[in-house]
CSV table of C-alpha atoms and ligand atoms in Angstrom, one decimal:
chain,number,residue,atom,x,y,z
A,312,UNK,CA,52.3,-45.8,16.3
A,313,UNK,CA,50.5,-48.7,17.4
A,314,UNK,CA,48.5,-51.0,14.8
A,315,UNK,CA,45.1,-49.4,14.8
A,316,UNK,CA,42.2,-51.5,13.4
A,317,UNK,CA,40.0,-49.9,11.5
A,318,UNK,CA,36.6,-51.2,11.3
A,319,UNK,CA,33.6,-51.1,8.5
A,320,UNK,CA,31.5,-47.8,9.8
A,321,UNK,CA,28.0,-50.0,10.0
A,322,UNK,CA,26.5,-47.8,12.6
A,323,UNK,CA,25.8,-45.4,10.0
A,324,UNK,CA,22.9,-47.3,8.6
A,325,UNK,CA,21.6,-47.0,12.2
A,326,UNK,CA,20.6,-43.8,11.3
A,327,UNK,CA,17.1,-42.8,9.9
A,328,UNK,CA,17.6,-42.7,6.0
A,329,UNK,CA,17.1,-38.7,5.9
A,330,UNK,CA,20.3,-38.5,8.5
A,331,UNK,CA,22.3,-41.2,6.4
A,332,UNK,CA,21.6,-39.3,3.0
A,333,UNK,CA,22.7,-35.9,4.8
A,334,UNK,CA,26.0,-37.8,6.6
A,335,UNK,CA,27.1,-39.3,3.1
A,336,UNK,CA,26.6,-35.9,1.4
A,337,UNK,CA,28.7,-33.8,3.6
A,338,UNK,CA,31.3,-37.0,3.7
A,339,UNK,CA,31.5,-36.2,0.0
A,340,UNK,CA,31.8,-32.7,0.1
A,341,UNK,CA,35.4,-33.3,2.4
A,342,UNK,CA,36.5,-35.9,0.1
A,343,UNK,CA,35.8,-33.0,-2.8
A,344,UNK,CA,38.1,-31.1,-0.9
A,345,UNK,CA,40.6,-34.2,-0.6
A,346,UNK,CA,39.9,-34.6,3.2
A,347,UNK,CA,39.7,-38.7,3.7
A,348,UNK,CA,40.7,-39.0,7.3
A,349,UNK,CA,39.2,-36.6,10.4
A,350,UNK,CA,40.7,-37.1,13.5
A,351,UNK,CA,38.3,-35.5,16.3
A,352,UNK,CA,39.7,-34.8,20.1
A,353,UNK,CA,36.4,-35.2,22.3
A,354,UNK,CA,37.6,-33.3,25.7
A,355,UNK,CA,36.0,-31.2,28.6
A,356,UNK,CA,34.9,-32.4,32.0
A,357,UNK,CA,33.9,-35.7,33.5
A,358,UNK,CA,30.3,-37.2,33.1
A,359,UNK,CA,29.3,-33.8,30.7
A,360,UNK,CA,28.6,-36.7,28.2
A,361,UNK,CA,31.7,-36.7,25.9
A,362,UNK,CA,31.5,-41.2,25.6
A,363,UNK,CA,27.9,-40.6,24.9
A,364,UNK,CA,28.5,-37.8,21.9
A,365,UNK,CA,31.0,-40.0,20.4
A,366,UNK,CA,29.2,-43.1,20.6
A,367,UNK,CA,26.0,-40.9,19.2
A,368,UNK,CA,28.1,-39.7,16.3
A,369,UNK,CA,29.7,-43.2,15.5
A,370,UNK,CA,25.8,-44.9,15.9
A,371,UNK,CA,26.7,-47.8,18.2
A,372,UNK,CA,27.9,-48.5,21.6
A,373,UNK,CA,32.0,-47.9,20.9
A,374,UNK,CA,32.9,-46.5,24.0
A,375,UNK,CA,31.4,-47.0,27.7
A,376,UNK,CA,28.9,-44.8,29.1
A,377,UNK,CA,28.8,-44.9,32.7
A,378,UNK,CA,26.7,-42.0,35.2
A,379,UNK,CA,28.2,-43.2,38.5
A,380,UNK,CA,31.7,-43.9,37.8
A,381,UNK,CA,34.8,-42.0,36.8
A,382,UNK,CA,35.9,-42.8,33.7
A,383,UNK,CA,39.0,-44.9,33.0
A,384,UNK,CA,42.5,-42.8,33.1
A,385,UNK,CA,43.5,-43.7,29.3
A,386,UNK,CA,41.8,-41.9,26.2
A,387,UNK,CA,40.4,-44.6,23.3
A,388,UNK,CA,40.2,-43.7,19.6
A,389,UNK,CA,37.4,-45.6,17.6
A,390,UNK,CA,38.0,-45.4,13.7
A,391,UNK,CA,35.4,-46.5,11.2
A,392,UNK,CA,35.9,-46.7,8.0
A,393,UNK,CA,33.2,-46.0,4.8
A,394,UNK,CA,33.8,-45.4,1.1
A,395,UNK,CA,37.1,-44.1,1.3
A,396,UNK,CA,36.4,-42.5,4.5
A,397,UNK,CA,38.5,-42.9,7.6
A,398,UNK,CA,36.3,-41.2,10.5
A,399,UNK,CA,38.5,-41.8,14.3
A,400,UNK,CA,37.3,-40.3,17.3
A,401,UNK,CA,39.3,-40.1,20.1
A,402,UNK,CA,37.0,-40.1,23.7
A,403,UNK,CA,39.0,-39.1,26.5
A,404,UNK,CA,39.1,-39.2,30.3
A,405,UNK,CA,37.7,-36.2,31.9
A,406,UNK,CA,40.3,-33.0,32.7
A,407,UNK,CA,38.7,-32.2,36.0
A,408,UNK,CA,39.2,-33.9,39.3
A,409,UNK,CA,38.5,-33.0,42.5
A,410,UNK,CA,38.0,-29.3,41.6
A,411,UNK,CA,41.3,-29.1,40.0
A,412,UNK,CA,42.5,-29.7,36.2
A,413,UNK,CA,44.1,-32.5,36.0
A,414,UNK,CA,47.3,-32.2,34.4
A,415,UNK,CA,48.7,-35.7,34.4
A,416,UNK,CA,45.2,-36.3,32.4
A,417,UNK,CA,46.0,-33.5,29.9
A,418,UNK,CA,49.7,-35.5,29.5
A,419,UNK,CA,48.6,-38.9,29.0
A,420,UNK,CA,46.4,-37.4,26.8
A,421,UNK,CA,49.3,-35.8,24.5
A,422,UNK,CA,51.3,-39.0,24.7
A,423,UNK,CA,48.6,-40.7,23.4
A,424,UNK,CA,48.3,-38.6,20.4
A,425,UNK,CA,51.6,-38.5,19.9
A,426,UNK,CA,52.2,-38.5,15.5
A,427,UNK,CA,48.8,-37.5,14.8
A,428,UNK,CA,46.9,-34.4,13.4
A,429,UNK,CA,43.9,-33.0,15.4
A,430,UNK,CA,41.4,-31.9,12.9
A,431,UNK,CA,38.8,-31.3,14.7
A,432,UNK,CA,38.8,-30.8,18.5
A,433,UNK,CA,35.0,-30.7,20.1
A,434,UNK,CA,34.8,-29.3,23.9
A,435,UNK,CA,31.9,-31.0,25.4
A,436,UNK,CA,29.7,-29.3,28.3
A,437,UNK,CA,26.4,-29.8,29.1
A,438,UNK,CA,23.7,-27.1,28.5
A,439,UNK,CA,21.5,-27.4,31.9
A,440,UNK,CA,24.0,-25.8,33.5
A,441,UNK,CA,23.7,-22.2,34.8
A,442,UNK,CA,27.4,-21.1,35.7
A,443,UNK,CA,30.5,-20.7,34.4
A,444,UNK,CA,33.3,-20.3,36.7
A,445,UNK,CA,37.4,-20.0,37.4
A,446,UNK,CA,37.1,-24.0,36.4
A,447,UNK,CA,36.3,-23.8,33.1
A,448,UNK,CA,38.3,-21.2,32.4
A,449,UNK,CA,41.4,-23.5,33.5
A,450,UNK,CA,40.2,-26.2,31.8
A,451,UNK,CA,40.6,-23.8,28.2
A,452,UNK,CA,43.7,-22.3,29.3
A,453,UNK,CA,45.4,-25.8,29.9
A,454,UNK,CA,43.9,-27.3,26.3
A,455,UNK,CA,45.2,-23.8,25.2
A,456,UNK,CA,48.4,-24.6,27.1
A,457,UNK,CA,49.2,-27.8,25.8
A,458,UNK,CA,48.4,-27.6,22.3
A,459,UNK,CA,48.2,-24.2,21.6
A,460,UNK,CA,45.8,-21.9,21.0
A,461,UNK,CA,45.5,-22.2,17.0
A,462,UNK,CA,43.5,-25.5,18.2
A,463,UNK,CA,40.7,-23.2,18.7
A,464,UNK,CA,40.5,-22.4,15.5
A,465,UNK,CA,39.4,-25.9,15.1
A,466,UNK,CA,37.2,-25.8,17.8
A,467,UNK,CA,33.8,-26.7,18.6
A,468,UNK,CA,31.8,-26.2,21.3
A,469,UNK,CA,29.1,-29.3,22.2
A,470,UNK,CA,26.5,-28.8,24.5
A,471,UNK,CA,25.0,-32.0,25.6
A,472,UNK,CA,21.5,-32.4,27.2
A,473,UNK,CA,19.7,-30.1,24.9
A,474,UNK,CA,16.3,-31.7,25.3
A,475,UNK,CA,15.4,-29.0,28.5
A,476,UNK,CA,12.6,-26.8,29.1
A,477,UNK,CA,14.8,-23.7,30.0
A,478,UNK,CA,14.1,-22.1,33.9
A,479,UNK,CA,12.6,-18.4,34.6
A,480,UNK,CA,10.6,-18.2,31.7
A,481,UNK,CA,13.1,-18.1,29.2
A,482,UNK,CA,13.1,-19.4,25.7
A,483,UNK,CA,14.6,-21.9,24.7
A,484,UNK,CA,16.7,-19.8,22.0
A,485,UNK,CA,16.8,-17.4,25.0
A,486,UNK,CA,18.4,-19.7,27.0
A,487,UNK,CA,20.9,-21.2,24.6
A,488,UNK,CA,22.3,-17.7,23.7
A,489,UNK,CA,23.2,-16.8,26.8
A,490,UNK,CA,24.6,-20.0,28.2
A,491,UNK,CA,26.8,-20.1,24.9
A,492,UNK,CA,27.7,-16.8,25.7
A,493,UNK,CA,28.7,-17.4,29.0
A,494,UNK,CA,30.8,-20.0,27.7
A,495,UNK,CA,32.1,-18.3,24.8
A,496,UNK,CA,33.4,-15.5,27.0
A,497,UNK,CA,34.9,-18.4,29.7
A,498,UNK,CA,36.8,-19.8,26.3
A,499,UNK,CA,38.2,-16.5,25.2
A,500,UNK,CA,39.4,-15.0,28.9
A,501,UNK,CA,40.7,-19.3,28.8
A,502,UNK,CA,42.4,-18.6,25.6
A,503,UNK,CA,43.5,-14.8,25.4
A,504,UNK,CA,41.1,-14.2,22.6
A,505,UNK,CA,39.9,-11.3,21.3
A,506,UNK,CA,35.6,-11.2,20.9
A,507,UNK,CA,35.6,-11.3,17.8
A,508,UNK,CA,37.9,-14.1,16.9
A,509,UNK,CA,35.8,-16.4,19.2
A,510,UNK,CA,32.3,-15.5,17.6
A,511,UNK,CA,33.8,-16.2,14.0
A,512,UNK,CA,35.7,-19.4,15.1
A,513,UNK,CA,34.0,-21.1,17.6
A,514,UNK,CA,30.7,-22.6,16.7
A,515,UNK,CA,28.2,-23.9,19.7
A,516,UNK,CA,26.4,-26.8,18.9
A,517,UNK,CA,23.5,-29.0,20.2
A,518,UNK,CA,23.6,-32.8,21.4
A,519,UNK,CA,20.6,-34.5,23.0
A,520,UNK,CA,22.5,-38.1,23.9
A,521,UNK,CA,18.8,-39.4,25.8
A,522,UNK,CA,16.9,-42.2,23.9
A,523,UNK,CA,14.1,-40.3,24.8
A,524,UNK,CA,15.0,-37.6,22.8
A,525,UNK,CA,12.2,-36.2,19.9
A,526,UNK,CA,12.1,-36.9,16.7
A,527,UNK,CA,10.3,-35.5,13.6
A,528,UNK,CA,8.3,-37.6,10.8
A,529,UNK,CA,11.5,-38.7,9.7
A,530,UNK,CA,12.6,-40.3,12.5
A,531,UNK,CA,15.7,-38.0,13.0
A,532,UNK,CA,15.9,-37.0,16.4
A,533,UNK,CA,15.4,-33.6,17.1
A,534,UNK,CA,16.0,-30.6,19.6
A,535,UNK,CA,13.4,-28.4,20.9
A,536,UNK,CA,13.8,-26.1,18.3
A,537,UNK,CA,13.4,-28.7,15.3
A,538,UNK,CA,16.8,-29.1,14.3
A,539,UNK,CA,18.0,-32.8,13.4
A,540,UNK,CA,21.1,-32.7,15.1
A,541,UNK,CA,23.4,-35.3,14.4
A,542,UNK,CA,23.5,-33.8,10.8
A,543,UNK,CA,24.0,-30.3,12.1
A,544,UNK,CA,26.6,-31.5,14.5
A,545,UNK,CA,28.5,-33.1,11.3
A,546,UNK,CA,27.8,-30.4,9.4
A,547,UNK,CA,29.1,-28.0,11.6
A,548,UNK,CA,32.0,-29.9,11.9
A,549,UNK,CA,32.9,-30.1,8.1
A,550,UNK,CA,32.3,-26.1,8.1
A,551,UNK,CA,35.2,-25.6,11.1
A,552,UNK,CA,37.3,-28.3,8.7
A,553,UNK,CA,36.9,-26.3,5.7
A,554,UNK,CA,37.4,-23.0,7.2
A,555,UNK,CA,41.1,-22.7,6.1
A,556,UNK,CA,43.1,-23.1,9.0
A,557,UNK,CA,45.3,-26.0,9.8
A,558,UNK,CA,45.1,-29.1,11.9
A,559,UNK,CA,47.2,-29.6,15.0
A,560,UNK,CA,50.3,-32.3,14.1
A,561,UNK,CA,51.2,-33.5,17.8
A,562,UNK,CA,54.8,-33.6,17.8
A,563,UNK,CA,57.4,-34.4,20.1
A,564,UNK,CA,57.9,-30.8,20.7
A,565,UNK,CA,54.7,-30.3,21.6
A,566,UNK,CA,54.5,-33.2,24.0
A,567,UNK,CA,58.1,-32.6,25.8
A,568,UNK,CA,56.1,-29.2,26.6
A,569,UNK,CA,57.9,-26.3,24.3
A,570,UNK,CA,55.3,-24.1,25.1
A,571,UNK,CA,53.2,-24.0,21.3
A,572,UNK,CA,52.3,-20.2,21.8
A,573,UNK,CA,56.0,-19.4,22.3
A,574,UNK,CA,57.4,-21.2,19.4
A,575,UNK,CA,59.4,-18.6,17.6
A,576,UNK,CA,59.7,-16.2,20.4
A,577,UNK,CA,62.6,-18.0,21.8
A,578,UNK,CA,64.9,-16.9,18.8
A,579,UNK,CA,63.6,-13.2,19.7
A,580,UNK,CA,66.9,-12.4,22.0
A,581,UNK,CA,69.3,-13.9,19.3
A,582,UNK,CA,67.6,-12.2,16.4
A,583,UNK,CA,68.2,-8.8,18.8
A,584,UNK,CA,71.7,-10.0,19.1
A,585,UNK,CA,72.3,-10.3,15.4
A,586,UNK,CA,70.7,-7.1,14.6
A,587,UNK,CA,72.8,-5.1,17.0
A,588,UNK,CA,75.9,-6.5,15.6
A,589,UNK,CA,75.4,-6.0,11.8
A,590,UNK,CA,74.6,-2.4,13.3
A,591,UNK,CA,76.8,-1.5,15.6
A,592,UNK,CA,79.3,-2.8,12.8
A,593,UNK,CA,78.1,-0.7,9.8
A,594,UNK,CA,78.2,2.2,11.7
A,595,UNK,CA,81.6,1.5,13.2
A,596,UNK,CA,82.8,1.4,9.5
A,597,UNK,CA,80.8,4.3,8.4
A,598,UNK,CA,82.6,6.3,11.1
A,599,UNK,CA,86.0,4.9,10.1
A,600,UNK,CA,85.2,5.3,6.3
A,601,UNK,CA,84.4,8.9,7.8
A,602,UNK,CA,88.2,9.3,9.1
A,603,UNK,CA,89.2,8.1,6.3
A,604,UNK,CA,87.5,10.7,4.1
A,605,UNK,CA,88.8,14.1,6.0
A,606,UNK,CA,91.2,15.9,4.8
A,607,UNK,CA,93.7,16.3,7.0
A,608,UNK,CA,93.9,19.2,9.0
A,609,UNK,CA,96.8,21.5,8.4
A,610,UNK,CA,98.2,20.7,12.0
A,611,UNK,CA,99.0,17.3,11.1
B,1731,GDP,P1,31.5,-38.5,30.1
B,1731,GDP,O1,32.0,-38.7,31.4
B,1731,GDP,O2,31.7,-37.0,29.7
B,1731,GDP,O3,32.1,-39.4,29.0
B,1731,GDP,O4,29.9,-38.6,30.1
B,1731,GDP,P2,29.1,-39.9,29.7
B,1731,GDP,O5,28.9,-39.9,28.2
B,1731,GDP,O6,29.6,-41.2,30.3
B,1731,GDP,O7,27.7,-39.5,30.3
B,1731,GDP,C1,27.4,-39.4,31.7
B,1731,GDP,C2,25.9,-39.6,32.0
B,1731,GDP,O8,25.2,-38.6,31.3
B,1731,GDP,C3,25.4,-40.9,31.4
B,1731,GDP,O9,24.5,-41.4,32.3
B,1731,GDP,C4,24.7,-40.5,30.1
B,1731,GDP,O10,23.7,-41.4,29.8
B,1731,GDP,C5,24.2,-39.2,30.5
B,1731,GDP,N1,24.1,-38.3,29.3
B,1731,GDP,C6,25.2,-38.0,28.4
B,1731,GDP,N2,24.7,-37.2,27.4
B,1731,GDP,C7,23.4,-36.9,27.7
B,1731,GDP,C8,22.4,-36.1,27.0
B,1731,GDP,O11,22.7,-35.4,26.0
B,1731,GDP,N3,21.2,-36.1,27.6
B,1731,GDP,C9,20.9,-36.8,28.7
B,1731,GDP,N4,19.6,-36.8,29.2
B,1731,GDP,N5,21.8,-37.6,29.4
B,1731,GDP,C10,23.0,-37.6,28.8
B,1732,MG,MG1,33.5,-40.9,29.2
């Protein structure tokens, strides 16, 4: 693995003291639980605001924001360090181009995460959009795809531009209900899920990136609905790391692309092999033990 510097995490005391007190609490509460590194996977489509998440959650300008240009091909991860604490988050380039998935994206991607563990993966959208479509259903099936869908499980789903005044006379809880569960049901077609699994696993969260977003007397900026949400968004994500399941180890295997949902189904036709013979061969010698047995007739 390539020498990865890991710096000081100073952004944090760019945050309002409420958010800072909140942050270092819930970074105790992993280390309780002996977690000292989290490795997050930013991913989802281009310009949905994944650079500007990561650089909200870090709390300085780590990775480049840009609303005109694609983003560079290779992914970045951006470690910060604090009381014991290693925090990296990896920003990637977007998986969609020209109205395709981009698979080469998806690969570089996996070769750049080659050795580590995937703690926490968080699939960025944006929530003033209206539509899901065939798109975004690739896009899951091909995360799904290449790292298999026990990922999910670590799952997140971040939707970005949350400061919105919601069309048609919705409300605004209104409106983030049913574009979650738009999305929700695009991630489980994506991923073969079953309803339920998704609702318990898969959390939707809130981002509002904007400087101009609210904030309440504490300075902590805030979504239209009150919530602070840097410190739910990092709450959130120490709930889906505590939940029991297991981080995604990128392996070799994984990246030379033995399909992850088949692993173990391969042995299937040997196991079938084996069983046949330790049965077809008891019963051979129960037969024979069988001859054995009879009397003979008088005949013989
Ligand atoms: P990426 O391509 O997914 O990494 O997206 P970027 O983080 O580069 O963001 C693309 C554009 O959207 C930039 O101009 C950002 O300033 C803007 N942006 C990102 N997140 C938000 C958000 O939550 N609210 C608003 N208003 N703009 C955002
Ligand atoms: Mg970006």
């Amino acid at each position: 693995m390539a020498f990865q510097l890991i710096r000081e995490w100073t952004g944090i005391q760019q945050f309002p003291s409420a958010t800072q007190t909140k942050l270092l609490e819930l970074l105790g509460k992993l280390k309780q639980e002996n977690v000292s590194t989290l490795t997050i996977l930013v991913m989802g489509k281009g310009g949905v605001g994944k650079s500007s998440t990561v650089n909200s959650i870090i709390g300085e300008r780590a990775v480049v924001v840009n609303a005109f240009q694609a983003e560079g091909h290779r992914p970045m991860m951006v470690s910060r360090s604090r009381a014991g604490f290693t925090l990296n988050i990896i920003d990637t380039p977007g998986l969609v181009e020209g109205g395709y998935v981009n698979d080469q994206v998806l690969e570089i991607i996996k070769r750049f995460l080659l050795n580590k563990t995937i703690d926490v993966l968080l699939y960025v959208d944006r929530l003033d959009a209206y539509r899901v479509d065939t798109l975004d259903k690739q896009i899951v099936k091909a995360i799904s795809d290449g790292f298999g869908k026990e990922i999910w499980r670590r799952g997140l789903v971040v939707l970005t531009h949350a400061q919105l005044s919601p069309p048609d006379g919705l409300s605004y809880d209104d409106f983030f209900s049913r574009r979650s569960e738009a999305l929700l049901k695009v991630v489980r077609q994506g991923v073969r899920m079953r309803k339920q699994d998704t609702q318990d696993f898969i959390p939707v969260v809130l981002v509002e990136n904007s400087g101009r977003c609210n904030k309440n007397e504490s300075e902590e900026k805030i979504l239209p609905n009150g919530t602070a949400w840097i410190p739910n968004l990092v709450k959130t994500i120490t709930d889906v790391v505590l939940n029991g399941s297991k981080g995604i180890l990128v392996d070799e295997k994984l990246i030379e692309g033995e399909d992850p949902n088949q692993r173990g189904k391969l042995a299937i036709p040997f196991l079938l092999a084996f069983q046949l013979l330790v049965v077809v061969n008891r019963i051979k010698k129960w037969i024979n033990d069988d001859i054995a047995k009879e009397p003979s007739p008088y005949w013989a």
